[in-house]
Amino acid sequence: MSQNPAYLETKSHYKILDGLRGVAAIIVVIFHTFEAFNGGSRFAQIINHGYLAVDFFFLLSGFVVAYAYDDRWGKMTQWDFYKRRLIRLQPMVIAGSIIGAIFFYLQAGGLFPPIAATPVWKMLLIMLIGCTMIPIVPSMDIRGWQEMHPLNGPAWSLFFEYVANILYALFIRRFSNTVLTIFVVLSAILLIRYEVWGPNGDVIGGWTVNAEQLNIGFTRLLYPFLAGMLLCRTAKLVRVKSAFTVSSILLALTLFIPRIGGPEHLWMNGIYESVCIILVFPLIVSIGAGGEIKGNFANKVCKFFGDISYPIYITHYPLIYWFTAWVVDNKIPMSYGLQWGAVLVASSIAIAYACLKLYDEPVREWLRKKYLVKKKA
């Protein structure tokens, strides 16, 4: 019996897009670190629009999925596609849930009263459910924030990522560019409607299993994912010098900018976010996809950022829970707390890299050989 590795060879990566994914993921960690000091107010948050990194990830996902799979459906089945996506994403989902369980009881205190009353068996049950990506309903919450994954909050966006992949495999992949464009326009209108005329003037939310939050989640998912697909198919790429530097700076500025308007002018921030998601993010991806990496150092930077982007995103939040509980319960001033915040960011990168090299890459390689390599006599 011999093995013929795969009837679907891995395509070359857009290295700059990999690097941009890492830049966005690190900004997310910094954003969540500062969030501990905002007193629960979205208007007082420093690095105010860091949450839009999720919408940027959805756009990247649509682009990459279309690039990787649109021309391969004659060579694979839906189950082949699902296996590939599960092997790519699921190992770190499991790691994030386990890390969340390890840190859970360290986060007990005034900010999270339910933790102290949560028996170990229930916490372990939630951990196992989290490993499957099945969302829990608010009545099963063990933290008090009504998250669908209370041990690892950011896993909510992976839930929507899985939904997008399933919808893509079922029917979106069959859309002509004309039909896809129609859905992109309709989803943009849906996004603008929520942003400008919605209750908060932003797209913060999506992590609770109720009608309001699921509406936010799907509103955030649809336009970026579909627009990313359309961008890939139409190949509307922008070619500039130093593309990684230019696109990284543009992305950072977009996510770091303060809140636009105040509580009396919510629509102003809604317009800003709509422009970012609908126009600026596709421009950034176009620059990244159309650029070239020159030099060994730049290649290494993009590869490192790309390698840790997913692991750091899906494993950092248990540390954030712990840090936020410490800051809030002890009324830690920002001037002192940010020293430990820097340690948190460094620790998040270290944990992500360790998970990548010691767990994620070996496990994915084993799963690839076991489930994706065709055997023939």
PDB file of C-alpha atoms in Angstrom, residues 43 196 199-201 259-269:
ATOM      1  CA  PHE A  43     -16.630  55.767  24.585  1.00  0.00           C
ATOM      2  CA  VAL A 196     -25.915  54.256  11.254  1.00  0.00           C
ATOM      3  CA  PRO A 199     -28.756  51.376  18.881  1.00  0.00           C
ATOM      4  CA  ASN A 200     -25.012  51.829  19.457  1.00  0.00           C
ATOM      5  CA  GLY A 201     -23.367  53.259  16.366  1.00  0.00           C
ATOM      6  CA  ARG A 259     -14.336  56.940  18.821  1.00  0.00           C
ATOM      7  CA  ILE A 260     -16.005  59.284  16.339  1.00  0.00           C
ATOM      8  CA  GLY A 261     -18.722  61.400  17.940  1.00  0.00           C
ATOM      9  CA  GLY A 262     -20.224  60.786  21.369  1.00  0.00           C
ATOM     10  CA  PRO A 263     -23.390  59.306  22.861  1.00  0.00           C
ATOM     11  CA  GLU A 264     -25.446  62.058  21.212  1.00  0.00           C
ATOM     12  CA  HIS A 265     -24.029  61.383  17.738  1.00  0.00           C
ATOM     13  CA  LEU A 266     -23.872  57.609  17.423  1.00  0.00           C
ATOM     14  CA  TRP A 267     -24.430  57.780  13.655  1.00  0.00           C
ATOM     15  CA  MET A 268     -21.055  59.471  13.162  1.00  0.00           C
ATOM     16  CA  ASN A 269     -19.148  56.454  14.423  1.00  0.00           C
TER      17      ASN A 269
END
